[in-house]
């Protein structure tokens, strides 16, 4: 399928959800699904689903619906999950270690090649076999290991500086968990994950009911 370069952010944000549902169905042996049934399961309208998939040329056949494993493979490819991506984690504290301990990202092709910290008590240790290095060697490690993605788990005051160093060394995507809106050039992809914003939204909803 040909990808339209003007795919809206909203469609891109729905793709991982499609992928999650379809992966589950595939695991449970579902072979095909109609857009109506998919819409019932996902809480989206059938026309929304058809419109979304049409952005990529459409995947269904009239009267047949969608072939689950084909659709799953196609969305995996669109999301870039069919390729390996070499990743580093900056900040090997609580969150950095928790992410390194999670094996699920690796299953989808995100291979954590190393972690970096400033704390001499952490440098030299390994988490699930993933070595913690001195931040001083960050730039050469990125180049030598073809690192494509950096995950920021430092305190917020260090996050922008670490971002700038990674970008200068050629990193093209940043997954930022520090509570700042990191700034990157246009050709670098950035996802800020602000867990506390989600928590505070939940708190509002809880108290507003
Ligand atoms: P932490 O204090 O356990 O770990 C931070 C690590 O970053 C430390 O090991 C520290 O030595 C290292 N560090 C400091 N400056 C550095 C630099 N310039 N280069 C490399 N490493 C450096 O903190 P924690 O809990 O892991 O949080 C990390 C970030 O994630 C913070 O910005 C925090 O606000 C955010 N966060 C954490 C959550 C959590 O569940 N732990 C939840 C939401 C956000």
mmCIF file of N, CA and C in Angstrom, residues 42-113:
data_model
loop_
_atom_site.group_PDB
_atom_site.id
_atom_site.type_symbol
_atom_site.label_atom_id
_atom_site.label_comp_id
_atom_site.label_asym_id
_atom_site.label_seq_id
_atom_site.Cartn_x
_atom_site.Cartn_y
_atom_site.Cartn_z
ATOM 1 N N UNK A 42 -13.903 -1.765 18.866
ATOM 2 C CA UNK A 42 -13.004 -0.662 19.171
ATOM 3 C C UNK A 42 -13.709 0.617 19.605
ATOM 4 N N UNK A 43 -15.022 0.659 19.468
ATOM 5 C CA UNK A 43 -15.745 1.875 19.849
ATOM 6 C C UNK A 43 -15.543 3.005 18.851
ATOM 7 N N UNK A 44 -15.276 2.644 17.580
ATOM 8 C CA UNK A 44 -15.188 3.653 16.511
ATOM 9 C C UNK A 44 -16.299 3.327 15.525
ATOM 10 N N UNK A 45 -16.675 4.283 14.653
ATOM 11 C CA UNK A 45 -17.701 3.939 13.668
ATOM 12 C C UNK A 45 -17.044 3.174 12.511
ATOM 13 N N UNK A 46 -17.863 2.346 11.829
ATOM 14 C CA UNK A 46 -17.338 1.568 10.707
ATOM 15 C C UNK A 46 -16.827 2.511 9.619
ATOM 16 N N UNK A 47 -17.493 3.657 9.455
ATOM 17 C CA UNK A 47 -17.067 4.570 8.383
ATOM 18 C C UNK A 47 -15.730 5.232 8.748
ATOM 19 N N UNK A 48 -15.542 5.480 10.039
ATOM 20 C CA UNK A 48 -14.256 6.022 10.499
ATOM 21 C C UNK A 48 -13.114 5.050 10.162
ATOM 22 N N UNK A 49 -13.373 3.782 10.438
ATOM 23 C CA UNK A 49 -12.352 2.761 10.182
ATOM 24 C C UNK A 49 -12.045 2.678 8.689
ATOM 25 N N UNK A 50 -13.112 2.682 7.868
ATOM 26 C CA UNK A 50 -12.879 2.611 6.411
ATOM 27 C C UNK A 50 -12.108 3.832 5.935
ATOM 28 N N UNK A 51 -12.492 5.004 6.455
ATOM 29 C CA UNK A 51 -11.787 6.243 6.067
ATOM 30 C C UNK A 51 -10.313 6.175 6.452
ATOM 31 N N UNK A 52 -10.061 5.711 7.683
ATOM 32 C CA UNK A 52 -8.669 5.621 8.158
ATOM 33 C C UNK A 52 -7.862 4.712 7.237
ATOM 34 N N UNK A 53 -8.418 3.535 6.943
ATOM 35 C CA UNK A 53 -7.673 2.569 6.133
ATOM 36 C C UNK A 53 -7.525 3.048 4.684
ATOM 37 N N UNK A 54 -8.503 3.868 4.231
ATOM 38 C CA UNK A 54 -8.396 4.388 2.864
ATOM 39 C C UNK A 54 -7.192 5.314 2.700
ATOM 40 N N UNK A 55 -6.748 5.927 3.814
ATOM 41 C CA UNK A 55 -5.542 6.781 3.746
ATOM 42 C C UNK A 55 -4.345 5.979 3.275
ATOM 43 N N UNK A 56 -4.411 4.667 3.464
ATOM 44 C CA UNK A 56 -3.285 3.809 3.077
ATOM 45 C C UNK A 56 -3.655 2.931 1.872
ATOM 46 N N UNK A 57 -4.705 3.344 1.189
ATOM 47 C CA UNK A 57 -5.108 2.610 -0.009
ATOM 48 C C UNK A 57 -6.254 1.648 0.251
ATOM 49 N N UNK A 58 -6.658 1.491 1.516
ATOM 50 C CA UNK A 58 -7.761 0.572 1.843
ATOM 51 C C UNK A 58 -7.265 -0.858 1.887
ATOM 52 N N UNK A 59 -7.765 -1.629 2.844
ATOM 53 C CA UNK A 59 -7.279 -2.999 2.977
ATOM 54 C C UNK A 59 -8.381 -4.038 2.798
ATOM 55 N N UNK A 60 -9.635 -3.624 2.935
ATOM 56 C CA UNK A 60 -10.730 -4.596 2.960
ATOM 57 C C UNK A 60 -11.227 -4.965 1.568
ATOM 58 N N UNK A 61 -12.039 -5.995 1.518
ATOM 59 C CA UNK A 61 -12.722 -6.352 0.272
ATOM 60 C C UNK A 61 -14.211 -6.280 0.548
ATOM 61 N N UNK A 62 -14.937 -5.667 -0.384
ATOM 62 C CA UNK A 62 -16.390 -5.574 -0.236
ATOM 63 C C UNK A 62 -16.978 -6.960 0.052
ATOM 64 N N UNK A 63 -17.768 -7.053 1.115
ATOM 65 C CA UNK A 63 -18.446 -8.310 1.414
ATOM 66 C C UNK A 63 -17.579 -9.322 2.155
ATOM 67 N N UNK A 64 -16.293 -9.093 2.241
ATOM 68 C CA UNK A 64 -15.400 -10.045 2.918
ATOM 69 C C UNK A 64 -14.925 -9.479 4.252
ATOM 70 N N UNK A 65 -14.734 -8.172 4.300
ATOM 71 C CA UNK A 65 -14.176 -7.554 5.502
ATOM 72 C C UNK A 65 -12.661 -7.541 5.421
ATOM 73 N N UNK A 66 -12.041 -7.704 6.576
ATOM 74 C CA UNK A 66 -10.582 -7.630 6.615
ATOM 75 C C UNK A 66 -9.993 -8.975 7.002
ATOM 76 N N UNK A 67 -8.910 -9.311 6.344
ATOM 77 C CA UNK A 67 -8.162 -10.501 6.710
ATOM 78 C C UNK A 67 -7.231 -10.067 7.850
ATOM 79 N N UNK A 68 -7.466 -10.616 9.068
ATOM 80 C CA UNK A 68 -6.820 -10.078 10.268
ATOM 81 C C UNK A 68 -5.294 -10.112 10.187
ATOM 82 N N UNK A 69 -4.716 -11.255 9.809
ATOM 83 C CA UNK A 69 -3.247 -11.297 9.865
ATOM 84 C C UNK A 69 -2.615 -10.437 8.766
ATOM 85 N N UNK A 70 -3.283 -10.320 7.606
ATOM 86 C CA UNK A 70 -2.749 -9.431 6.559
ATOM 87 C C UNK A 70 -2.795 -7.979 7.023
ATOM 88 N N UNK A 71 -3.933 -7.624 7.626
ATOM 89 C CA UNK A 71 -4.103 -6.244 8.085
ATOM 90 C C UNK A 71 -3.090 -5.920 9.191
ATOM 91 N N UNK A 72 -2.898 -6.884 10.069
ATOM 92 C CA UNK A 72 -1.932 -6.738 11.154
ATOM 93 C C UNK A 72 -0.523 -6.501 10.591
ATOM 94 N N UNK A 73 -0.166 -7.307 9.600
ATOM 95 C CA UNK A 73 1.171 -7.184 8.992
ATOM 96 C C UNK A 73 1.324 -5.835 8.298
ATOM 97 N N UNK A 74 0.248 -5.399 7.660
ATOM 98 C CA UNK A 74 0.300 -4.128 6.941
ATOM 99 C C UNK A 74 0.458 -2.954 7.915
ATOM 100 N N UNK A 75 -0.307 -2.992 9.004
ATOM 101 C CA UNK A 75 -0.205 -1.892 9.976
ATOM 102 C C UNK A 75 1.163 -1.933 10.670
ATOM 103 N N UNK A 76 1.657 -3.145 10.914
ATOM 104 C CA UNK A 76 3.001 -3.273 11.506
ATOM 105 C C UNK A 76 4.030 -2.597 10.599
ATOM 106 N N UNK A 77 3.862 -2.822 9.303
ATOM 107 C CA UNK A 77 4.805 -2.231 8.339
ATOM 108 C C UNK A 77 4.657 -0.707 8.303
ATOM 109 N N UNK A 78 3.403 -0.234 8.296
ATOM 110 C CA UNK A 78 3.169 1.218 8.263
ATOM 111 C C UNK A 78 3.770 1.874 9.511
ATOM 112 N N UNK A 79 3.640 1.204 10.652
ATOM 113 C CA UNK A 79 4.185 1.757 11.898
ATOM 114 C C UNK A 79 5.708 1.605 11.976
ATOM 115 N N UNK A 80 6.283 0.890 11.021
ATOM 116 C CA UNK A 80 7.741 0.699 11.032
ATOM 117 C C UNK A 80 8.183 -0.365 12.007
ATOM 118 N N UNK A 81 7.226 -1.187 12.488
ATOM 119 C CA UNK A 81 7.570 -2.205 13.492
ATOM 120 C C UNK A 81 8.155 -3.462 12.859
ATOM 121 N N UNK A 82 8.236 -3.458 11.536
ATOM 122 C CA UNK A 82 8.842 -4.611 10.853
ATOM 123 C C UNK A 82 10.362 -4.454 10.741
ATOM 124 N N UNK A 83 10.858 -3.278 11.191
ATOM 125 C CA UNK A 83 12.314 -3.063 11.117
ATOM 126 C C UNK A 83 12.878 -3.034 12.528
ATOM 127 N N UNK A 84 14.173 -3.320 12.652
ATOM 128 C CA UNK A 84 14.775 -3.177 13.982
ATOM 129 C C UNK A 84 15.196 -1.723 14.193
ATOM 130 N N UNK A 85 14.999 -1.241 15.420
ATOM 131 C CA UNK A 85 15.402 0.122 15.759
ATOM 132 C C UNK A 85 16.315 0.050 16.987
ATOM 133 N N UNK A 86 17.529 0.559 16.847
ATOM 134 C CA UNK A 86 18.451 0.565 17.984
ATOM 135 C C UNK A 86 18.179 1.763 18.884
ATOM 136 N N UNK A 87 18.043 1.459 20.182
ATOM 137 C CA UNK A 87 17.567 2.462 21.149
ATOM 138 C C UNK A 87 18.568 2.609 22.290
ATOM 139 N N UNK A 88 18.663 3.830 22.845
ATOM 140 C CA UNK A 88 19.385 4.012 24.116
ATOM 141 C C UNK A 88 18.465 4.709 25.109
ATOM 142 N N UNK A 89 18.750 4.478 26.378
ATOM 143 C CA UNK A 89 17.988 5.132 27.447
ATOM 144 C C UNK A 89 18.948 6.046 28.207
ATOM 145 N N UNK A 90 18.552 7.302 28.367
ATOM 146 C CA UNK A 90 19.393 8.248 29.105
ATOM 147 C C UNK A 90 18.754 8.465 30.474
ATOM 148 N N UNK A 91 19.513 8.151 31.511
ATOM 149 C CA UNK A 91 18.992 8.208 32.880
ATOM 150 C C UNK A 91 18.604 6.799 33.302
ATOM 151 N N UNK A 92 19.474 6.185 34.122
ATOM 152 C CA UNK A 92 19.236 4.781 34.508
ATOM 153 C C UNK A 92 18.694 4.687 35.933
ATOM 154 N N UNK A 93 17.780 5.604 36.258
ATOM 155 C CA UNK A 93 17.146 5.577 37.584
ATOM 156 C C UNK A 93 15.917 4.678 37.567
ATOM 157 N N UNK A 94 14.914 5.052 38.374
ATOM 158 C CA UNK A 94 13.714 4.211 38.505
ATOM 159 C C UNK A 94 13.019 3.935 37.176
ATOM 160 N N UNK A 95 12.731 5.003 36.459
ATOM 161 C CA UNK A 95 11.972 4.825 35.223
ATOM 162 C C UNK A 95 12.823 4.184 34.128
ATOM 163 N N UNK A 96 14.060 4.651 33.988
ATOM 164 C CA UNK A 96 14.960 4.085 32.979
ATOM 165 C C UNK A 96 15.113 2.587 33.180
ATOM 166 N N UNK A 97 15.279 2.176 34.418
ATOM 167 C CA UNK A 97 15.451 0.741 34.694
ATOM 168 C C UNK A 97 14.160 -0.028 34.429
ATOM 169 N N UNK A 98 13.030 0.583 34.785
ATOM 170 C CA UNK A 98 11.743 -0.098 34.544
ATOM 171 C C UNK A 98 11.553 -0.340 33.039
ATOM 172 N N UNK A 99 11.877 0.669 32.223
ATOM 173 C CA UNK A 99 11.724 0.511 30.768
ATOM 174 C C UNK A 99 12.690 -0.549 30.246
ATOM 175 N N UNK A 100 13.915 -0.541 30.777
ATOM 176 C CA UNK A 100 14.913 -1.525 30.326
ATOM 177 C C UNK A 100 14.488 -2.940 30.709
ATOM 178 N N UNK A 101 13.779 -3.070 31.813
ATOM 179 C CA UNK A 101 13.348 -4.393 32.277
ATOM 180 C C UNK A 101 12.155 -4.941 31.498
ATOM 181 N N UNK A 102 11.481 -4.069 30.765
ATOM 182 C CA UNK A 102 10.290 -4.507 30.030
ATOM 183 C C UNK A 102 10.707 -5.127 28.694
ATOM 184 N N UNK A 103 10.330 -6.369 28.476
ATOM 185 C CA UNK A 103 10.788 -7.066 27.269
ATOM 186 C C UNK A 103 9.880 -6.815 26.054
ATOM 187 N N UNK A 104 8.707 -6.260 26.299
ATOM 188 C CA UNK A 104 7.715 -6.102 25.226
ATOM 189 C C UNK A 104 8.193 -5.225 24.079
ATOM 190 N N UNK A 105 8.991 -4.182 24.378
ATOM 191 C CA UNK A 105 9.436 -3.281 23.306
ATOM 192 C C UNK A 105 10.353 -4.029 22.335
ATOM 193 N N UNK A 106 11.168 -4.910 22.897
ATOM 194 C CA UNK A 106 12.103 -5.663 22.068
ATOM 195 C C UNK A 106 11.367 -6.550 21.071
ATOM 196 N N UNK A 107 10.251 -7.135 21.549
ATOM 197 C CA UNK A 107 9.465 -8.007 20.673
ATOM 198 C C UNK A 107 8.992 -7.261 19.436
ATOM 199 N N UNK A 108 8.822 -5.951 19.549
ATOM 200 C CA UNK A 108 8.357 -5.162 18.402
ATOM 201 C C UNK A 108 9.524 -4.508 17.662
ATOM 202 N N UNK A 109 10.726 -4.937 17.954
ATOM 203 C CA UNK A 109 11.881 -4.469 17.164
ATOM 204 C C UNK A 109 12.718 -3.368 17.787
ATOM 205 N N UNK A 110 12.353 -2.944 19.007
ATOM 206 C CA UNK A 110 13.130 -1.874 19.644
ATOM 207 C C UNK A 110 14.210 -2.504 20.528
ATOM 208 N N UNK A 111 15.414 -2.462 20.029
ATOM 209 C CA UNK A 111 16.504 -3.159 20.709
ATOM 210 C C UNK A 111 17.302 -2.153 21.553
ATOM 211 N N UNK A 112 17.251 -2.323 22.877
ATOM 212 C CA UNK A 112 17.935 -1.360 23.762
ATOM 213 C C UNK A 112 19.416 -1.729 23.832
ATOM 214 N N UNK A 113 20.236 -0.867 23.266
ATOM 215 C CA UNK A 113 21.667 -1.168 23.126
ATOM 216 C C UNK A 113 22.482 -0.694 24.321
#
